[in-house]
Amino acid sequence: MHEDLSVLAARIKGAARLTILTGAGVSAASGVSTFRGPDGLWRRHRPEDLATSDAFGRDPHLVWEWYAWRRELIAACRPNAAHHVIAAWSQRDGCRVVTQNVDDLHLQAGTRGLVRMHGSIWELSCWGRCRAGVTPWRDDRVPMTVLPPPCPHCGRIARPAVVWFGESLRSEDLDAAVQAAACDLFLTVGTSALVYPAAGLVHAARQHGAYTAEINLEETPASAAVDIAIHGSAEQILPAIAQLL
Ligand SMILES: NC(=O)c1ccc[n+]([C@@H]2O[C@H](COP(=O)([O-])OP(=O)(O)OC[C@H]3O[C@@H](n4cnc5c(N)ncnc54)[C@H](O)[C@@H]3O)[C@@H](O)[C@H]2O)c1
Ligand SMILES: [Zn+2]
């Protein structure tokens, strides 16, 4: 294990272009539950059945109750050691951080130039897609008093400005993520590597000739594809690597 950490530390030191892709595992130690972990269920609903536009269209109140509950949980969470190490590395020229997380804990930790592939739970947009409400606005009030909250522009209902299963990413975020895959070292941390297009970035990075590495508690579909897979928690492994730099 120690040897793997030294190898990765040397790669990080030497990489002119470092890209880090993060998933829910990075926020687990902050108390934000992952979708596929043991705390992923809410009132017997699976996230995959709630985080869709079909579910919202059928029952916006139910979906908003779930988001309002998650917003309250996340509001009480703080960045952990993994977020802080990534934020420090992000200050380097050539480092890009791409996250699938919607909790904004990377931003709270001070990460520079963050790409939020799946949006933010702290932003809303208009479900009716009125012209002014297409651009997400920030609303970080908790608890939410009115569910579903109204669009301030047209009065119809608002939705969480997150990318739901089956939806397309905003093109500027997708472009930025694809560009970030052109790098010398691609490090994927705390993601199950199941949700596309994020899961495809590690393969794109390989095609660009990048050295690829994974940090995850468990084996994932990406583990066999990367040059080095380190099994352990992001909040322990990343600070241990930072010490070796
Ligand atoms: N924090 C958040 O914002 C949050 C939380 C849950 C889900 N989501 C959304 O759900 C989707 C789920 O995909 P995903 O791959 O990000 O999450 P996921 O829930 O599918 O997978 C989490 C991964 O993290 C690993 N993991 C758990 N704890 C870890 C730790 N301490 N250190 C390292 N690895 C750890 C697990 O083994 C698993 O592979 C994403 O699109 C994301 O937008 C976001
Ligand atoms: Zn509107």
Short mmCIF file of C-alpha atoms and ligand atoms in Angstrom, two decimals:
data_model
loop_
_atom_site.label_atom_id
_atom_site.label_comp_id
_atom_site.label_asym_id
_atom_site.label_seq_id
_atom_site.Cartn_x
_atom_site.Cartn_y
_atom_site.Cartn_z
CA MET A 1 0.00 0.00 0.00
CA HIS A 2 2.72 2.48 1.02
CA GLU A 3 4.53 1.78 -2.23
CA ASP A 4 1.37 2.54 -4.22
CA LEU A 5 0.99 5.85 -2.39
CA SER A 6 4.61 6.77 -3.18
CA VAL A 7 4.12 5.89 -6.85
CA LEU A 8 1.01 8.03 -7.04
CA ALA A 9 2.63 10.90 -5.12
CA ALA A 10 5.54 10.91 -7.60
CA ARG A 11 3.09 10.97 -10.49
CA ILE A 12 1.16 13.87 -8.94
CA LYS A 13 4.39 15.79 -8.40
CA GLY A 14 5.48 15.27 -11.98
CA ALA A 15 2.16 15.84 -13.78
CA ALA A 16 1.87 19.13 -15.66
CA ARG A 17 -1.84 18.47 -16.18
CA LEU A 18 -3.62 16.77 -13.30
CA THR A 19 -7.36 16.05 -13.45
CA ILE A 20 -9.32 14.79 -10.46
CA LEU A 21 -12.81 13.33 -10.87
CA THR A 22 -14.79 12.95 -7.67
CA GLY A 23 -18.01 11.21 -6.65
CA ALA A 24 -20.19 10.78 -3.61
CA GLY A 25 -17.49 8.79 -1.73
CA VAL A 26 -15.46 11.98 -1.23
CA SER A 27 -18.31 13.48 0.79
CA ALA A 28 -19.17 10.32 2.75
CA ALA A 29 -16.88 11.24 5.66
CA SER A 30 -18.61 14.62 5.85
CA GLY A 31 -21.86 12.78 6.56
CA VAL A 32 -23.44 13.02 3.09
CA SER A 33 -24.70 9.55 2.26
CA THR A 34 -23.88 8.00 -1.09
CA PHE A 35 -26.70 6.73 -3.29
CA ARG A 36 -25.54 3.16 -3.33
CA GLY A 37 -24.42 2.88 0.28
CA PRO A 38 -26.53 1.50 3.15
CA ASP A 39 -28.10 4.92 3.91
CA GLY A 40 -29.14 5.49 0.31
CA LEU A 41 -32.80 4.68 0.82
CA TRP A 42 -35.35 7.31 1.87
CA ARG A 43 -38.85 6.23 2.90
CA ARG A 44 -38.25 3.02 0.92
CA HIS A 45 -37.63 4.96 -2.31
CA ARG A 46 -34.45 4.38 -4.28
CA PRO A 47 -32.62 7.55 -5.46
CA GLU A 48 -32.75 6.21 -9.03
CA ASP A 49 -36.56 6.33 -8.78
CA LEU A 50 -36.68 9.88 -7.37
CA ALA A 51 -33.91 11.65 -9.24
CA THR A 52 -35.65 11.61 -12.63
CA SER A 53 -37.83 14.07 -14.52
CA ASP A 54 -40.53 11.38 -14.82
CA ALA A 55 -40.72 11.10 -11.04
CA PHE A 56 -40.85 14.88 -10.71
CA GLY A 57 -43.56 15.15 -13.36
CA ARG A 58 -45.61 12.50 -11.55
CA ASP A 59 -45.16 13.81 -8.03
CA PRO A 60 -43.15 17.04 -7.65
CA HIS A 61 -44.10 17.30 -3.99
CA LEU A 62 -42.62 13.88 -3.14
CA VAL A 63 -39.40 14.61 -5.04
CA TRP A 64 -39.12 18.04 -3.38
CA GLU A 65 -39.62 16.48 0.06
CA TRP A 66 -36.65 14.23 -0.65
CA TYR A 67 -34.52 17.17 -1.85
CA ALA A 68 -35.59 19.35 1.10
CA TRP A 69 -34.54 16.52 3.45
CA ARG A 70 -31.18 16.12 1.70
CA ARG A 71 -30.58 19.89 1.72
CA GLU A 72 -31.08 19.94 5.49
CA LEU A 73 -28.65 17.06 5.97
CA ILE A 74 -26.04 18.59 3.68
CA ALA A 75 -26.39 22.05 5.26
CA ALA A 76 -25.04 20.55 8.48
CA CYS A 77 -22.02 18.96 6.74
CA ARG A 78 -18.56 20.42 6.37
CA PRO A 79 -15.72 19.59 3.96
CA ASN A 80 -13.45 16.76 5.15
CA ALA A 81 -9.74 16.11 4.72
CA ALA A 82 -10.26 14.79 1.17
CA HIS A 83 -11.95 18.04 0.06
CA HIS A 84 -9.17 20.07 1.67
CA VAL A 85 -6.34 18.17 -0.05
CA ILE A 86 -8.10 18.45 -3.42
CA ALA A 87 -8.68 22.18 -2.83
CA ALA A 88 -4.97 22.67 -2.11
CA TRP A 89 -3.94 20.80 -5.27
CA SER A 90 -6.46 22.78 -7.32
CA GLN A 91 -4.37 25.92 -6.74
CA ARG A 92 -1.64 24.44 -8.98
CA ASP A 93 -1.57 25.48 -12.62
CA GLY A 94 -2.82 22.66 -14.81
CA CYS A 95 -5.00 21.05 -12.13
CA ARG A 96 -8.67 20.59 -12.90
CA VAL A 97 -11.32 19.18 -10.61
CA VAL A 98 -14.51 17.67 -11.98
CA THR A 99 -17.18 16.51 -9.56
CA GLN A 100 -20.41 14.58 -9.79
CA ASN A 101 -21.34 15.82 -6.32
CA VAL A 102 -24.14 18.34 -5.95
CA ASP A 103 -23.36 19.26 -2.33
CA ASP A 104 -20.88 22.12 -3.11
CA LEU A 105 -18.49 20.91 -0.37
CA HIS A 106 -15.59 21.24 -2.85
CA LEU A 107 -16.52 24.92 -3.23
CA GLN A 108 -16.72 25.37 0.53
CA ALA A 109 -13.21 23.93 0.77
CA GLY A 110 -12.00 26.55 -1.73
CA THR A 111 -11.50 24.40 -4.84
CA ARG A 112 -10.49 26.52 -7.82
CA GLY A 113 -12.08 26.14 -11.26
CA LEU A 114 -14.46 23.37 -10.23
CA VAL A 115 -16.65 21.70 -12.88
CA ARG A 116 -19.94 20.53 -11.37
CA MET A 117 -21.10 17.98 -13.90
CA HIS A 118 -24.40 17.31 -12.14
CA GLY A 119 -25.21 20.83 -10.96
CA SER A 120 -25.85 21.91 -7.38
CA ILE A 121 -28.49 21.05 -4.82
CA TRP A 122 -28.28 24.71 -3.74
CA GLU A 123 -29.52 25.96 -7.11
CA LEU A 124 -33.01 25.88 -8.61
CA SER A 125 -34.36 26.36 -12.11
CA CYS A 126 -37.84 26.70 -13.61
CA TRP A 127 -39.66 23.42 -14.30
CA GLY A 128 -41.79 25.36 -16.80
CA ARG A 129 -38.57 26.51 -18.53
CA CYS A 130 -39.65 30.16 -18.61
CA ARG A 131 -37.01 32.30 -20.27
CA ALA A 132 -35.55 33.87 -17.12
CA GLY A 133 -35.86 30.66 -15.12
CA VAL A 134 -33.75 28.51 -17.45
CA THR A 135 -30.62 29.94 -15.84
CA PRO A 136 -30.32 28.41 -12.36
CA TRP A 137 -30.48 30.70 -9.36
CA ARG A 138 -29.08 30.06 -5.91
CA ASP A 139 -31.43 29.39 -3.02
CA ASP A 140 -29.72 27.90 0.00
CA ARG A 141 -32.44 28.51 2.54
CA VAL A 142 -33.15 25.61 4.88
CA PRO A 143 -35.62 24.40 5.88
CA MET A 144 -37.70 25.10 2.79
CA THR A 145 -41.01 26.61 3.77
CA VAL A 146 -43.01 26.10 0.56
CA LEU A 147 -42.88 22.84 -1.37
CA PRO A 148 -42.60 22.83 -4.32
CA PRO A 149 -40.98 26.29 -4.28
CA PRO A 150 -42.21 28.70 -6.98
CA CYS A 151 -40.13 30.10 -9.83
CA PRO A 152 -39.59 33.79 -8.88
CA HIS A 153 -39.89 34.75 -12.56
CA CYS A 154 -43.15 33.11 -13.66
CA GLY A 155 -44.70 31.65 -10.50
CA ARG A 156 -44.79 28.09 -11.80
CA ILE A 157 -42.93 25.45 -9.83
CA ALA A 158 -39.16 25.34 -9.57
CA ARG A 159 -36.99 22.21 -9.70
CA PRO A 160 -33.60 21.41 -8.22
CA ALA A 161 -30.98 22.51 -10.77
CA VAL A 162 -29.30 19.11 -10.74
CA VAL A 163 -28.88 16.71 -13.61
CA TRP A 164 -31.28 13.83 -13.13
CA PHE A 165 -30.82 10.29 -14.41
CA GLY A 166 -31.65 10.27 -18.12
CA GLU A 167 -31.04 14.01 -18.56
CA SER A 168 -28.28 15.63 -20.59
CA LEU A 169 -25.51 17.58 -18.96
CA ARG A 170 -25.26 21.30 -19.59
CA SER A 171 -23.06 21.57 -22.66
CA GLU A 172 -20.51 23.89 -21.04
CA ASP A 173 -20.03 21.44 -18.16
CA LEU A 174 -19.73 18.47 -20.50
CA ASP A 175 -17.24 20.33 -22.69
CA ALA A 176 -15.17 21.32 -19.66
CA ALA A 177 -15.17 17.73 -18.37
CA VAL A 178 -14.17 16.31 -21.74
CA GLN A 179 -11.38 18.87 -22.03
CA ALA A 180 -10.19 17.96 -18.55
CA ALA A 181 -9.79 14.33 -19.68
CA ALA A 182 -6.89 15.50 -21.84
CA CYS A 183 -4.29 15.36 -19.07
CA ASP A 184 -1.13 13.61 -17.90
CA LEU A 185 -2.59 12.15 -14.73
CA PHE A 186 -6.25 11.32 -14.22
CA LEU A 187 -7.28 10.51 -10.67
CA THR A 188 -10.78 9.22 -9.96
CA VAL A 189 -11.86 9.33 -6.30
CA GLY A 190 -14.93 7.93 -4.53
CA THR A 191 -17.12 7.24 -7.52
CA SER A 192 -18.82 3.98 -8.35
CA ALA A 193 -17.89 4.60 -12.01
CA LEU A 194 -21.39 3.57 -13.09
CA VAL A 195 -22.98 6.88 -14.07
CA TYR A 196 -22.16 8.04 -17.61
CA PRO A 197 -20.78 10.26 -19.09
CA ALA A 198 -18.62 10.80 -15.97
CA ALA A 199 -17.64 7.13 -15.92
CA GLY A 200 -16.34 7.42 -19.48
CA LEU A 201 -13.81 10.15 -18.62
CA VAL A 202 -11.22 7.74 -17.27
CA HIS A 203 -11.26 5.86 -20.58
CA ALA A 204 -11.03 9.13 -22.50
CA ALA A 205 -8.04 10.09 -20.35
CA ARG A 206 -6.32 6.79 -21.17
CA GLN A 207 -6.84 7.44 -24.85
CA HIS A 208 -5.09 10.77 -24.34
CA GLY A 209 -2.17 8.83 -22.90
CA ALA A 210 -2.80 9.83 -19.28
CA TYR A 211 -1.61 7.74 -16.36
CA THR A 212 -4.80 6.77 -14.54
CA ALA A 213 -5.42 6.11 -10.86
CA GLU A 214 -8.41 5.29 -8.69
CA ILE A 215 -9.02 5.74 -4.95
CA ASN A 216 -12.13 3.97 -3.67
CA LEU A 217 -13.16 1.86 -0.71
CA GLU A 218 -14.15 -0.90 -3.10
CA GLU A 219 -13.42 -2.40 -6.46
CA THR A 220 -15.38 -0.62 -9.23
CA PRO A 221 -15.80 -1.13 -12.97
CA ALA A 222 -12.92 1.34 -13.40
CA SER A 223 -10.50 -0.62 -11.19
CA ALA A 224 -9.37 -3.03 -13.89
CA ALA A 225 -8.89 -0.23 -16.42
CA VAL A 226 -6.67 2.10 -14.39
CA ASP A 227 -2.89 1.93 -14.00
CA ILE A 228 -3.13 1.95 -10.21
CA ALA A 229 -6.15 1.24 -7.98
CA ILE A 230 -5.80 2.09 -4.31
CA HIS A 231 -8.42 0.67 -1.99
CA GLY A 232 -9.07 2.87 1.00
CA SER A 233 -10.99 5.93 2.07
CA ALA A 234 -10.48 9.24 0.28
CA GLU A 235 -10.19 11.11 3.59
CA GLN A 236 -7.24 8.94 4.67
CA ILE A 237 -5.49 8.22 1.38
CA LEU A 238 -5.42 11.77 0.00
CA PRO A 239 -3.83 13.34 3.11
CA ALA A 240 -1.33 10.45 3.21
CA ILE A 241 -0.34 11.20 -0.40
CA ALA A 242 -0.19 14.94 0.31
CA GLN A 243 2.36 14.21 3.06
CA LEU A 244 4.60 12.50 0.55
CA LEU A 245 4.67 15.44 -1.87
N1 LIG B 1 -22.50 14.22 -2.12
C1 LIG B 1 -23.28 14.35 -3.20
O1 LIG B 1 -23.40 15.43 -3.76
C2 LIG B 1 -24.00 13.14 -3.73
C3 LIG B 1 -24.36 12.11 -2.88
C4 LIG B 1 -25.01 10.99 -3.42
C5 LIG B 1 -25.26 10.96 -4.79
N2 LIG B 1 -24.89 11.97 -5.60
C6 LIG B 1 -25.18 11.88 -7.05
O2 LIG B 1 -25.42 10.53 -7.36
C7 LIG B 1 -24.67 10.01 -8.44
C8 LIG B 1 -23.94 8.81 -7.88
O3 LIG B 1 -22.69 8.53 -8.43
P1 LIG B 1 -21.34 8.46 -7.56
O4 LIG B 1 -20.40 7.55 -8.27
O5 LIG B 1 -20.90 9.84 -7.24
O6 LIG B 1 -21.77 7.83 -6.17
P2 LIG B 1 -22.20 6.36 -5.76
O7 LIG B 1 -23.07 6.50 -4.58
O8 LIG B 1 -22.69 5.62 -6.93
O9 LIG B 1 -20.82 5.67 -5.35
C9 LIG B 1 -20.07 6.11 -4.27
C10 LIG B 1 -18.71 5.43 -4.36
O10 LIG B 1 -17.91 5.94 -3.34
C11 LIG B 1 -17.21 4.89 -2.70
N3 LIG B 1 -16.95 5.36 -1.35
C12 LIG B 1 -17.82 5.44 -0.29
N4 LIG B 1 -17.23 6.01 0.78
C13 LIG B 1 -15.95 6.29 0.38
C14 LIG B 1 -14.84 6.89 1.02
N5 LIG B 1 -14.92 7.33 2.29
N6 LIG B 1 -13.68 7.03 0.33
C15 LIG B 1 -13.59 6.59 -0.96
N7 LIG B 1 -14.60 6.01 -1.62
C16 LIG B 1 -15.77 5.87 -0.96
C17 LIG B 1 -18.12 3.69 -2.79
O11 LIG B 1 -17.35 2.51 -2.74
C18 LIG B 1 -18.77 3.92 -4.17
O12 LIG B 1 -18.00 3.31 -5.20
C19 LIG B 1 -23.84 11.15 -8.90
O13 LIG B 1 -24.32 11.49 -10.12
C20 LIG B 1 -24.07 12.31 -7.92
O14 LIG B 1 -24.53 13.46 -8.63
C21 LIG B 1 -24.27 13.05 -5.09
ZN ZN B 2 -40.37 30.20 -14.42
#
